Tab-separated table of C-alpha atoms in Angstrom:
chain	number	residue	atom	x	y	z
G	1	MET	CA	14.944	-8.400	-20.547
G	2	LYS	CA	15.988	-10.004	-17.247
G	3	SER	CA	13.497	-10.388	-14.743
G	4	LEU	CA	12.462	-12.214	-11.487
G	5	GLU	CA	9.401	-14.352	-11.437
G	6	VAL	CA	7.758	-14.650	-7.990
G	7	LEU	CA	6.761	-18.302	-7.234
G	8	GLU	CA	5.714	-17.928	-3.424
G	9	THR	CA	5.814	-14.906	-1.230
G	10	GLY	CA	5.459	-16.105	2.476
G	11	PRO	CA	3.182	-14.061	4.453
G	12	LEU	CA	4.089	-10.544	2.838
G	13	ALA	CA	6.439	-9.535	0.263
G	14	THR	CA	6.627	-6.148	-1.363
G	15	VAL	CA	8.913	-4.048	-3.402
G	16	GLN	CA	10.534	-1.202	-1.507
G	17	ASP	CA	13.037	1.544	-2.147
G	18	LEU	CA	13.730	4.551	0.119
G	19	GLY	CA	10.243	5.903	-0.399
G	20	ARG	CA	8.650	9.191	-1.585
G	21	PRO	CA	9.685	11.917	0.906
G	22	GLY	CA	8.383	15.446	0.680
G	23	GLN	CA	4.727	14.825	-0.073
G	24	ALA	CA	3.187	14.571	3.141
G	25	ALA	CA	1.248	17.753	2.431
G	26	LEU	CA	-0.646	15.702	-0.323
G	27	GLY	CA	-1.691	13.292	2.471
G	28	VAL	CA	1.058	10.967	0.961
G	29	GLY	CA	3.552	9.373	3.454
G	30	ARG	CA	7.093	8.492	2.998
G	31	SER	CA	6.835	4.465	3.028
G	32	GLY	CA	9.819	2.798	1.902
G	33	ALA	CA	11.836	-0.031	3.249
G	34	ALA	CA	11.026	-0.755	6.790
G	35	ASP	CA	14.597	-1.445	7.622
G	36	ALA	CA	16.376	0.998	5.292
G	37	ALA	CA	19.848	0.366	6.224
G	38	SER	CA	19.576	-3.385	5.141
G	39	LEU	CA	18.131	-2.393	1.822
G	40	ARG	CA	21.103	0.092	1.384
G	41	LEU	CA	23.518	-2.764	2.351
G	42	GLY	CA	22.001	-5.016	-0.165
G	43	ASN	CA	22.256	-2.292	-2.958
G	44	ARG	CA	25.820	-1.436	-1.857
G	45	LEU	CA	27.056	-4.945	-2.135
G	46	LEU	CA	25.801	-5.321	-5.670
G	47	ARG	CA	26.985	-1.477	-6.444
G	48	ASN	CA	23.537	-0.423	-7.107
G	49	ASP	CA	22.305	3.147	-6.624
G	50	ASP	CA	21.383	3.647	-3.135
G	51	ASP	CA	17.787	4.128	-3.953
G	52	SER	CA	17.304	1.083	-6.098
G	53	ALA	CA	14.074	-1.144	-5.325
G	54	GLY	CA	14.452	-4.447	-3.922
G	55	ILE	CA	12.095	-6.951	-2.348
G	56	GLU	CA	11.116	-6.617	1.433
G	57	VAL	CA	10.222	-10.325	2.655
G	58	THR	CA	8.263	-10.529	5.912
G	59	TYR	CA	9.239	-13.576	7.862
G	60	GLY	CA	10.775	-15.553	4.755
G	61	GLY	CA	8.819	-17.901	2.476
G	62	LEU	CA	9.778	-16.107	-0.746
G	63	ALA	CA	10.537	-18.431	-3.730
G	64	VAL	CA	11.717	-16.681	-6.897
G	65	ARG	CA	12.996	-17.837	-10.528
G	66	ALA	CA	15.623	-15.938	-12.462
G	67	HIS	CA	14.972	-15.035	-16.009
G	68	GLY	CA	18.630	-14.107	-17.204
G	69	ASP	CA	21.633	-14.484	-15.164
G	70	LEU	CA	21.270	-12.303	-12.136
G	71	LEU	CA	23.485	-11.258	-9.201
G	72	VAL	CA	21.345	-10.895	-6.007
G	73	ALA	CA	21.914	-10.110	-2.167
G	74	LEU	CA	19.983	-11.109	1.004
G	75	THR	CA	20.141	-8.785	3.884
G	76	GLY	CA	18.285	-8.064	6.917
G	77	ALA	CA	16.739	-11.030	8.844
G	78	ARG	CA	18.730	-14.014	7.832
G	79	CYS	CA	16.918	-16.782	6.255
G	80	PRO	CA	18.097	-20.333	5.298
G	81	ALA	CA	18.448	-19.770	1.559
G	82	THR	CA	18.869	-21.938	-1.299
G	83	VAL	CA	19.739	-21.422	-5.003
G	84	ALA	CA	18.974	-24.497	-7.216
G	85	GLY	CA	18.881	-26.354	-3.988
G	86	ARG	CA	22.190	-25.216	-2.603
G	87	CYS	CA	22.653	-23.248	0.393
G	88	VAL	CA	23.762	-19.778	0.179
G	89	GLY	CA	24.695	-17.083	2.557
G	90	SER	CA	23.355	-13.552	3.502
G	91	ASN	CA	25.065	-10.315	3.210
G	92	SER	CA	27.028	-11.431	0.158
G	93	PRO	CA	26.583	-11.167	-3.637
G	94	VAL	CA	25.015	-14.473	-4.978
G	95	LEU	CA	24.849	-15.641	-8.523
G	96	LEU	CA	21.324	-16.510	-9.465
G	97	PRO	CA	21.638	-18.286	-12.941
G	98	ASP	CA	19.002	-18.236	-15.609
G	99	GLY	CA	16.208	-20.404	-14.641
G	100	ALA	CA	17.491	-20.952	-11.163
G	101	GLU	CA	15.336	-20.841	-8.108
G	102	LEU	CA	15.968	-18.899	-5.037
G	103	ARG	CA	13.927	-20.093	-2.068
G	104	LEU	CA	13.811	-18.701	1.615
G	105	GLY	CA	12.832	-20.387	4.596
G	106	ALA	CA	11.857	-18.568	7.983
G	107	PRO	CA	14.344	-16.309	9.839
G	108	ALA	CA	15.771	-17.500	13.108
G	109	THR	CA	15.721	-14.174	14.285
G	110	GLY	CA	14.463	-10.703	12.997
G	111	LEU	CA	11.444	-10.095	10.572
G	112	ARG	CA	12.295	-8.593	7.413
G	113	THR	CA	14.679	-9.656	4.896
G	114	TYR	CA	15.601	-7.737	1.612
G	115	LEU	CA	16.295	-9.376	-1.704
G	116	THR	CA	18.402	-6.966	-3.739
G	117	VAL	CA	19.141	-7.667	-7.464
G	118	ARG	CA	22.106	-6.030	-9.405
G	119	GLY	CA	20.251	-3.297	-11.641
G	120	GLY	CA	17.429	-3.140	-9.184
G	121	VAL	CA	13.705	-4.007	-9.472
G	122	ASP	CA	12.496	-1.914	-12.338
G	123	VAL	CA	8.756	-1.626	-11.922
G	124	ALA	CA	7.009	1.704	-12.771
G	125	PRO	CA	7.373	4.046	-9.880
G	126	VAL	CA	4.388	6.011	-8.501
G	127	LEU	CA	4.867	9.391	-7.542
G	128	GLY	CA	8.578	9.156	-7.746
G	129	SER	CA	9.006	5.723	-5.696
G	130	ARG	CA	8.787	2.033	-6.181
G	131	SER	CA	7.610	1.482	-2.580
G	132	THR	CA	4.259	-0.153	-1.831
G	133	ASP	CA	2.610	1.799	0.887
G	134	VAL	CA	0.234	-0.725	2.512
G	135	LEU	CA	-1.888	1.806	4.340
G	136	ALA	CA	-2.213	4.361	1.490
G	137	GLY	CA	-2.728	1.849	-1.233
G	138	LEU	CA	-0.028	3.428	-3.327
G	139	GLY	CA	2.915	1.940	-5.453
G	140	PRO	CA	3.449	-1.557	-6.866
G	141	GLU	CA	0.824	-4.421	-5.934
G	142	VAL	CA	1.545	-6.505	-3.040
G	143	LEU	CA	3.615	-9.458	-4.742
G	144	ALA	CA	1.849	-12.661	-5.403
G	145	PRO	CA	2.824	-15.930	-7.162
G	146	GLY	CA	3.120	-15.249	-10.890
G	147	SER	CA	4.256	-11.580	-10.221
G	148	GLU	CA	7.022	-10.776	-12.900
G	149	LEU	CA	9.552	-8.296	-11.642
G	150	PRO	CA	11.625	-6.640	-14.664
G	151	VAL	CA	15.399	-6.013	-13.554
G	152	GLY	CA	17.036	-2.811	-14.558
G	153	PRO	CA	20.434	-2.461	-16.488
G	154	CYS	CA	23.390	-3.340	-14.623
G	155	PRO	CA	25.344	-0.331	-13.145
G	156	ARG	CA	28.929	-0.026	-14.655
G	157	ARG	CA	30.599	-0.240	-11.249
G	158	GLN	CA	31.609	-3.776	-10.268
G	159	PRO	CA	30.795	-5.284	-6.777
G	160	THR	CA	34.113	-5.346	-4.851
G	161	VAL	CA	33.133	-6.717	-1.528
G	162	ASP	CA	32.426	-10.534	-0.853
G	163	LEU	CA	30.822	-10.338	2.408
G	164	ALA	CA	29.443	-7.701	4.816
G	165	PRO	CA	29.883	-8.649	8.315
G	166	VAL	CA	26.750	-7.414	10.049
G	167	PRO	CA	25.186	-8.724	13.228
G	168	ASP	CA	21.906	-10.571	12.916
G	169	PRO	CA	18.705	-8.926	14.407
G	170	PRO	CA	18.482	-9.965	18.118
G	171	SER	CA	16.206	-12.419	19.728
G	172	GLY	CA	14.593	-11.740	23.002
G	173	GLU	CA	14.385	-8.056	24.450
G	174	VAL	CA	15.469	-5.215	22.105
G	175	GLN	CA	16.320	-1.694	23.505
G	176	LEU	CA	15.191	1.253	21.639
G	177	ARG	CA	16.019	4.813	22.379
G	178	VAL	CA	13.188	7.096	22.948
G	179	VAL	CA	12.712	10.830	23.500
G	180	ARG	CA	9.628	12.638	24.982
G	181	GLY	CA	7.063	13.280	22.407
G	182	PRO	CA	4.961	16.565	21.561
G	183	ARG	CA	2.012	15.355	23.937
G	184	ALA	CA	4.092	14.085	26.815
G	185	ASP	CA	2.112	16.834	28.936
G	186	TRP	CA	-1.223	14.936	27.974
G	187	PHE	CA	-0.018	12.128	30.311
G	188	THR	CA	0.431	11.861	34.041
G	189	ASP	CA	3.866	12.478	35.262
G	190	GLU	CA	4.459	8.845	35.870
G	191	ALA	CA	3.204	7.780	32.257
G	192	PHE	CA	6.856	8.309	30.455
G	193	ASP	CA	8.714	6.498	33.329
G	194	ARG	CA	6.391	3.790	33.166
G	195	LEU	CA	7.125	3.356	29.454
G	196	THR	CA	10.584	3.453	29.954
G	197	ALA	CA	10.540	1.117	33.237
G	198	ALA	CA	9.482	-2.315	32.101
G	199	PRO	CA	9.426	-4.042	28.606
G	200	TYR	CA	6.482	-3.897	26.107
G	201	GLU	CA	5.628	-6.977	24.222
G	202	VAL	CA	5.035	-6.804	20.391
G	203	THR	CA	1.568	-8.207	19.707
G	204	ASN	CA	0.412	-9.967	16.377
G	205	GLU	CA	-1.354	-6.553	15.545
G	206	SER	CA	1.897	-5.487	13.787
G	207	ASP	CA	2.580	-4.609	10.092
G	208	ARG	CA	4.491	-1.816	8.095
G	209	VAL	CA	2.031	0.870	9.527
G	210	GLY	CA	2.798	0.115	13.061
G	211	MET	CA	3.321	-2.271	15.929
G	212	ARG	CA	0.645	-2.560	18.659
G	213	LEU	CA	2.361	-3.003	21.978
G	214	ARG	CA	1.386	-4.477	25.242
G	215	GLY	CA	2.507	-3.579	28.819
G	216	ALA	CA	1.876	-1.068	31.481
G	217	ALA	CA	-1.049	1.119	30.594
G	218	LEU	CA	-0.014	4.724	29.937
G	219	GLU	CA	-2.442	7.067	31.682
G	220	ARG	CA	-3.661	10.295	30.463
G	221	VAL	CA	-4.368	13.586	32.374
G	222	ARG	CA	-6.357	15.273	29.446
G	223	SER	CA	-9.262	13.230	27.968
G	224	GLU	CA	-10.432	15.422	25.365
G	225	GLU	CA	-10.188	14.760	21.645
G	226	LEU	CA	-6.894	15.716	19.857
G	227	PRO	CA	-7.319	17.450	16.872
G	228	SER	CA	-5.502	15.610	14.269
G	229	GLU	CA	-1.686	16.288	13.806
G	230	GLY	CA	1.337	15.458	11.760
G	231	MET	CA	2.920	12.320	12.681
G	232	VAL	CA	6.542	10.727	12.420
G	233	PRO	CA	7.931	7.466	12.168
G	234	GLY	CA	8.886	6.270	15.539
G	235	ALA	CA	5.826	7.998	17.214
G	236	LEU	CA	4.369	6.136	20.297
G	237	GLN	CA	0.779	7.075	19.787
G	238	VAL	CA	-1.372	6.183	22.717
G	239	PRO	CA	-5.085	5.562	22.230
G	240	PRO	CA	-7.431	5.591	25.401
G	241	THR	CA	-6.836	1.875	26.114
G	242	GLY	CA	-3.380	3.348	27.335
G	243	GLN	CA	-1.537	0.547	25.113
G	244	PRO	CA	0.972	2.384	22.796
G	245	THR	CA	1.343	1.962	18.876
G	246	LEU	CA	4.763	2.417	17.594
G	247	PHE	CA	4.518	3.937	14.097
G	248	LEU	CA	6.593	2.518	11.360
G	249	VAL	CA	7.068	3.467	7.638
G	250	ASP	CA	3.675	3.346	6.475
G	251	HIS	CA	2.248	5.276	9.343
G	252	PRO	CA	-0.582	7.805	8.626
G	253	VAL	CA	0.548	11.331	7.770
G	254	THR	CA	-1.836	12.583	10.546
G	255	GLY	CA	-3.216	11.060	13.478
G	256	GLY	CA	-5.593	11.894	16.249
G	257	TYR	CA	-4.132	10.340	19.548
G	258	PRO	CA	-1.470	11.899	21.543
G	259	VAL	CA	2.189	10.964	21.106
G	260	LEU	CA	3.902	10.248	24.370
G	261	GLY	CA	7.310	9.372	23.085
G	262	VAL	CA	9.224	9.164	19.739
G	263	VAL	CA	12.006	6.567	19.007
G	264	VAL	CA	15.033	8.107	17.424
G	265	THR	CA	15.503	7.643	13.619
G	266	THR	CA	18.596	5.699	13.924
G	267	ASP	CA	16.748	2.788	15.862
G	268	LEU	CA	13.803	2.503	13.560
G	269	GLY	CA	15.237	-0.195	11.319
G	270	ARG	CA	15.964	-2.120	14.389
G	271	ALA	CA	12.380	-1.593	15.560
G	272	ALA	CA	11.252	-2.888	12.083
G	273	GLN	CA	13.067	-6.384	12.989
G	274	VAL	CA	11.270	-6.912	16.126
G	275	ARG	CA	8.709	-9.647	15.739
G	276	PRO	CA	5.450	-10.376	17.662
G	277	GLY	CA	6.277	-11.970	20.882
G	278	GLN	CA	9.441	-10.350	21.542
G	279	THR	CA	9.711	-7.413	24.037
G	280	ILE	CA	11.043	-3.822	23.632
G	281	HIS	CA	12.616	-1.914	26.399
G	282	PHE	CA	12.481	1.691	25.678
G	283	LYS	CA	15.177	3.723	27.076
G	284	GLU	CA	15.141	7.473	27.548
G	285	MET	CA	17.825	9.367	25.509
G	286	ARG	CA	18.465	12.765	26.836
L	1	MET	CA	2.989	29.581	18.929
L	2	ARG	CA	4.359	26.669	21.129
L	3	VAL	CA	7.272	24.555	19.608
L	4	LEU	CA	6.924	21.044	20.721
L	5	PRO	CA	9.640	18.366	20.345
L	6	CYS	CA	8.850	15.491	17.683
L	7	GLY	CA	11.680	13.182	17.939
L	8	ASP	CA	15.240	13.745	16.579
L	9	ALA	CA	13.838	14.852	13.119
L	10	GLY	CA	10.753	16.831	13.741
L	11	LEU	CA	9.235	19.843	15.488
L	12	LEU	CA	5.427	20.246	16.184
L	13	VAL	CA	4.373	24.064	16.005
L	14	GLU	CA	1.024	24.420	17.753
L	15	VAL	CA	-0.881	27.295	17.420
L	16	ALA	CA	-4.534	28.161	18.726
L	17	SER	CA	-6.774	28.085	15.683
L	18	LEU	CA	-7.008	26.772	12.025
L	19	GLU	CA	-6.875	30.225	10.903
L	20	GLU	CA	-3.295	30.511	12.527
L	21	VAL	CA	-2.381	27.229	11.117
L	22	LEU	CA	-2.930	28.582	7.723
L	23	ALA	CA	-1.272	31.971	8.550
L	24	ALA	CA	1.846	29.792	9.961
L	25	TYR	CA	1.922	27.421	7.019
L	26	ALA	CA	1.968	30.217	4.542
L	27	ALA	CA	4.832	31.700	6.283
L	28	PHE	CA	6.823	28.345	6.460
L	29	VAL	CA	5.991	27.679	2.695
L	30	GLU	CA	7.394	31.014	1.688
L	31	ARG	CA	10.358	30.894	3.873
L	32	PRO	CA	11.185	27.336	5.232
L	33	PRO	CA	13.515	27.389	8.165
L	34	ALA	CA	16.894	25.900	7.051
L	35	GLY	CA	17.084	22.235	7.128
L	36	VAL	CA	13.236	21.581	6.854
L	37	THR	CA	12.361	18.887	4.322
L	38	GLU	CA	8.717	18.528	4.847
L	39	ILE	CA	5.967	20.986	6.152
L	40	VAL	CA	2.584	19.140	7.084
L	41	PRO	CA	-0.291	21.483	8.214
L	42	ALA	CA	-3.124	19.946	10.302
L	43	ALA	CA	-6.022	21.215	12.447
L	44	ARG	CA	-3.981	23.240	14.994
L	45	THR	CA	-0.402	22.466	14.237
L	46	VAL	CA	2.102	22.594	11.586
L	47	LEU	CA	4.907	19.723	11.684
L	48	LEU	CA	8.015	20.478	10.386
L	49	ARG	CA	10.351	17.526	9.307
L	50	VAL	CA	13.938	17.739	9.018
L	51	ASP	CA	16.778	15.373	7.637
L	52	PRO	CA	17.840	13.096	10.573
L	53	GLY	CA	20.989	14.381	12.121
L	54	THR	CA	20.079	18.041	11.570
L	55	ASP	CA	20.453	20.225	14.752
L	56	LEU	CA	17.046	21.105	15.950
L	57	ALA	CA	17.851	24.110	17.973
L	58	PRO	CA	18.534	26.612	15.112
L	59	VAL	CA	15.336	25.386	13.201
L	60	ALA	CA	13.360	25.950	16.536
L	61	ALA	CA	14.832	29.410	16.623
L	62	ALA	CA	14.122	30.017	13.152
L	63	VAL	CA	10.277	29.070	13.771
L	64	ARG	CA	10.076	31.219	16.863
L	65	ALA	CA	11.461	34.184	14.552
L	66	THR	CA	8.772	33.507	11.807
L	67	THR	CA	5.811	35.967	11.715
L	68	PRO	CA	2.812	34.310	10.422
L	69	ARG	CA	0.855	35.890	7.878
L	70	PRO	CA	-2.947	36.213	8.914
L	71	GLY	CA	-5.194	35.854	6.181
L	72	ALA	CA	-2.483	34.533	3.824
L	73	ARG	CA	-3.151	31.425	1.805
L	74	PRO	CA	-0.586	29.697	-0.247
L	75	ASP	CA	-1.897	30.615	-3.674
L	76	ALA	CA	-2.867	27.200	-4.825
L	77	GLY	CA	-5.695	28.190	-7.458
L	78	HIS	CA	-9.457	27.595	-7.555
L	79	VAL	CA	-11.337	24.448	-8.552
L	80	GLU	CA	-15.260	23.704	-8.899
L	81	VAL	CA	-16.436	20.334	-7.874
L	82	ALA	CA	-19.683	19.085	-9.236
L	83	VAL	CA	-21.744	17.230	-6.698
L	84	ARG	CA	-24.984	15.204	-6.527
L	85	TYR	CA	-26.339	15.748	-2.983
L	86	ASP	CA	-27.696	12.274	-2.481
L	87	GLY	CA	-25.835	11.374	0.859
L	88	ALA	CA	-27.011	8.900	3.223
L	89	ASP	CA	-26.862	11.333	6.247
L	90	LEU	CA	-28.487	14.573	4.301
L	91	ALA	CA	-31.698	14.174	6.216
L	92	GLU	CA	-29.938	13.872	9.502
L	93	VAL	CA	-27.559	16.696	8.703
L	94	GLY	CA	-30.657	18.924	7.891
L	95	GLU	CA	-31.993	18.199	11.247
L	96	LEU	CA	-28.708	18.637	13.057
L	97	THR	CA	-28.065	21.919	11.684
L	98	GLY	CA	-31.829	23.096	11.472
L	99	LEU	CA	-31.387	23.899	7.914
L	100	GLY	CA	-33.380	21.130	6.439
L	101	GLU	CA	-32.023	19.102	3.356
L	102	ARG	CA	-32.271	22.062	0.853
L	103	GLY	CA	-30.805	24.347	3.341
L	104	VAL	CA	-27.790	22.161	3.750
L	105	VAL	CA	-27.429	22.008	0.017
L	106	GLU	CA	-27.716	25.983	-0.289
L	107	ALA	CA	-25.087	26.503	2.596
L	108	HIS	CA	-22.617	24.123	1.109
L	109	THR	CA	-22.844	25.579	-2.378
L	110	SER	CA	-22.945	29.173	-1.628
L	111	GLN	CA	-19.665	29.584	0.193
L	112	GLU	CA	-16.137	29.280	-0.806
L	113	TRP	CA	-14.300	26.550	1.009
L	114	THR	CA	-10.280	26.261	1.464
L	115	VAL	CA	-8.417	23.232	1.584
L	116	ALA	CA	-6.552	23.746	4.899
L	117	PHE	CA	-4.583	20.484	4.958
L	118	CYS	CA	-4.554	16.797	3.672
L	119	GLY	CA	-4.454	13.617	5.729
L	120	PHE	CA	-6.101	10.373	6.731
L	121	ALA	CA	-5.289	9.152	2.933
L	122	PRO	CA	-3.655	10.516	-0.228
L	123	GLY	CA	-5.594	13.222	-1.521
L	124	PHE	CA	-7.968	13.663	1.307
L	125	GLY	CA	-8.248	17.405	2.009
L	126	TYR	CA	-9.911	18.898	4.999
L	127	LEU	CA	-11.679	21.830	3.656
L	128	VAL	CA	-12.956	24.911	5.832
L	129	GLY	CA	-15.755	27.193	4.916
L	130	GLU	CA	-16.775	30.636	5.716
L	131	ASP	CA	-19.103	30.218	8.354
L	132	ASP	CA	-20.304	27.526	11.064
L	133	ARG	CA	-23.629	26.655	9.709
L	134	LEU	CA	-22.676	23.161	8.578
L	135	HIS	CA	-20.660	22.134	11.777
L	136	VAL	CA	-21.814	18.758	12.906
L	137	PRO	CA	-20.262	15.976	14.862
L	138	ARG	CA	-18.832	12.832	13.262
L	139	ARG	CA	-21.164	9.802	13.159
L	140	GLU	CA	-21.138	7.888	16.560
L	141	ASP	CA	-20.856	4.676	14.493
L	142	PRO	CA	-18.336	5.035	11.695
L	143	ARG	CA	-19.151	3.166	8.523
L	144	THR	CA	-16.800	0.327	7.623
L	145	ARG	CA	-16.963	1.194	3.980
L	146	VAL	CA	-17.444	4.598	2.414
L	147	PRO	CA	-17.301	4.741	-1.324
L	148	ALA	CA	-14.776	6.955	-3.267
L	149	GLY	CA	-16.059	10.338	-4.114
L	150	ALA	CA	-18.415	10.509	-0.985
L	151	LEU	CA	-18.815	14.054	0.334
L	152	GLY	CA	-18.911	14.369	4.021
L	153	LEU	CA	-18.995	16.787	6.778
L	154	ALA	CA	-17.218	16.561	10.216
L	155	GLY	CA	-16.647	19.222	12.813
L	156	GLU	CA	-15.696	22.504	10.950
L	157	PHE	CA	-14.550	20.454	7.896
L	158	THR	CA	-16.069	19.112	4.576
L	159	GLY	CA	-14.108	16.583	2.432
L	160	VAL	CA	-14.330	14.250	-0.501
L	161	TYR	CA	-13.197	10.549	0.154
L	162	PRO	CA	-10.548	9.879	-2.603
L	163	ARG	CA	-11.020	6.116	-2.499
L	164	GLU	CA	-13.103	3.411	-0.720
L	165	SER	CA	-12.205	3.499	2.955
L	166	PRO	CA	-13.837	3.240	6.366
L	167	GLY	CA	-15.101	6.604	7.669
L	168	GLY	CA	-17.020	8.468	10.283
L	169	TRP	CA	-18.090	11.630	8.443
L	170	GLN	CA	-21.557	12.473	7.784
L	171	LEU	CA	-22.296	11.972	3.998
L	172	ILE	CA	-24.197	14.433	2.174
L	173	GLY	CA	-23.448	13.725	-1.410
L	174	HIS	CA	-21.004	12.460	-3.971
L	175	ALA	CA	-18.429	14.420	-6.302
L	176	LEU	CA	-19.018	13.309	-9.898
L	177	ASP	CA	-15.328	13.526	-10.795
L	178	PRO	CA	-12.380	11.876	-8.918
L	179	VAL	CA	-10.399	14.096	-6.577
L	180	TRP	CA	-7.428	11.650	-6.580
L	181	ASP	CA	-6.048	10.206	-9.950
L	182	LEU	CA	-2.562	9.023	-10.360
L	183	ARG	CA	-2.545	9.793	-14.073
L	184	ARG	CA	-2.611	13.585	-13.286
L	185	THR	CA	0.206	15.691	-11.857
L	186	PRO	CA	-0.188	16.496	-8.914
L	187	PRO	CA	-2.766	13.549	-8.452
L	188	ALA	CA	-4.790	15.301	-5.762
L	189	VAL	CA	-7.406	17.976	-6.806
L	190	LEU	CA	-7.641	19.187	-2.947
L	191	THR	CA	-4.345	20.219	-2.148
L	192	ALA	CA	-3.549	22.545	0.781
L	193	GLY	CA	-4.547	26.270	0.004
L	194	VAL	CA	-6.803	25.376	-2.951
L	195	ARG	CA	-10.045	27.175	-2.886
L	196	VAL	CA	-13.279	25.229	-3.791
L	197	ARG	CA	-16.814	25.807	-4.964
L	198	PHE	CA	-19.182	22.988	-4.809
L	199	ARG	CA	-21.669	23.117	-7.642
L	200	GLU	CA	-24.996	21.202	-7.403
L	201	ALA	CA	-25.250	18.784	-10.272
L	202	ARG	CA	-28.872	17.373	-10.896
């Protein structure tokens, strides 16, 4: 059977597909690729099913060895990449011959790179998904050197596209569209304007669960405790410090701090590519 | 019932009490508004999630037209949970409630509990009882490590930690069998609507 052997992982590498929707009532979140559009693109380039699993690589550093001839693709944050020592490009099907090593450097912009393989990563699904939920501790183990990832059977359809022209994730300031959240009335009248007025910096305390942001403090008018309520990805939850956290794919199913705003769904993949040190400018969408 | 915006793919329905949450949840589960993919009950709210791109206005209208079913519970069956009442906070809960340690055990085992909702972690059910004798605040100083199976109290709820995690609930005992097991379908024992009796194991 064909497989990928993990040699090095970089800061974090996990198996991800499109997640496990519909199970929040069990306390199980959706999880899945943080930048789902990039995972989908990789699968499309290889003519895999849309929900085939790939590897989500955070800030490069992955090295894998092929067992069997494989066709792979790299999407999302563009890393310098080599196959058997020769440079290969992103957003394109790449042959990874039996025994060859694929090595990724650190991306110049963006944070999360997807390595997809024709046939998909075929580890055992957990509750219907091959995604690793780092908060819930569900799904495949976080990848480590020595991890052996079986590759599924190739789909019948042949790849037809050599290169997908997609822009790289931006450096510098990133704009995300936001709408007023369910608890906007727990904050002062100025709080939402302040959220959208000046940029927020993404701090190091950021992972698949959420991104802690630093900027103008968002003041509340109601100080009582909020009974826990259902949360959505994109929610800007504001603890008493006034500094918001932007929830990503592994966010908790319920949370106990008020949500001032919610980033629109189509911008969540872009949010997942913003790295610590970059700034986010929230723009109100009406 | 207040319908609050929750991004472009969700609506948060707020009601006045947990009892009303259960009534609204039962009605939504029985007849989900068109386009709704996920229903997440919580303490005072029910979150309705839809596929991105769905027009939320008709969903909100359907929500407003829904009649909650007071007293209704999604019929999710009964379970008995065997517990050893040996928690680190049992004595303190006995003092806080004025019931004493044996009184806490008696109050906990003598009423029927219902899983109102899940959250915090996979399989962590928030259970409500029939009276308020065991209502206690959370610990002021949360523990960084609560073992799997620990049985706790907080506010109006009781619950069993499905796996080791940090936690701020007052611990009164531990369940003898796991409440979360991936080899089972569903893996959670304590899903919304399940009625629970705790039995003291000696």
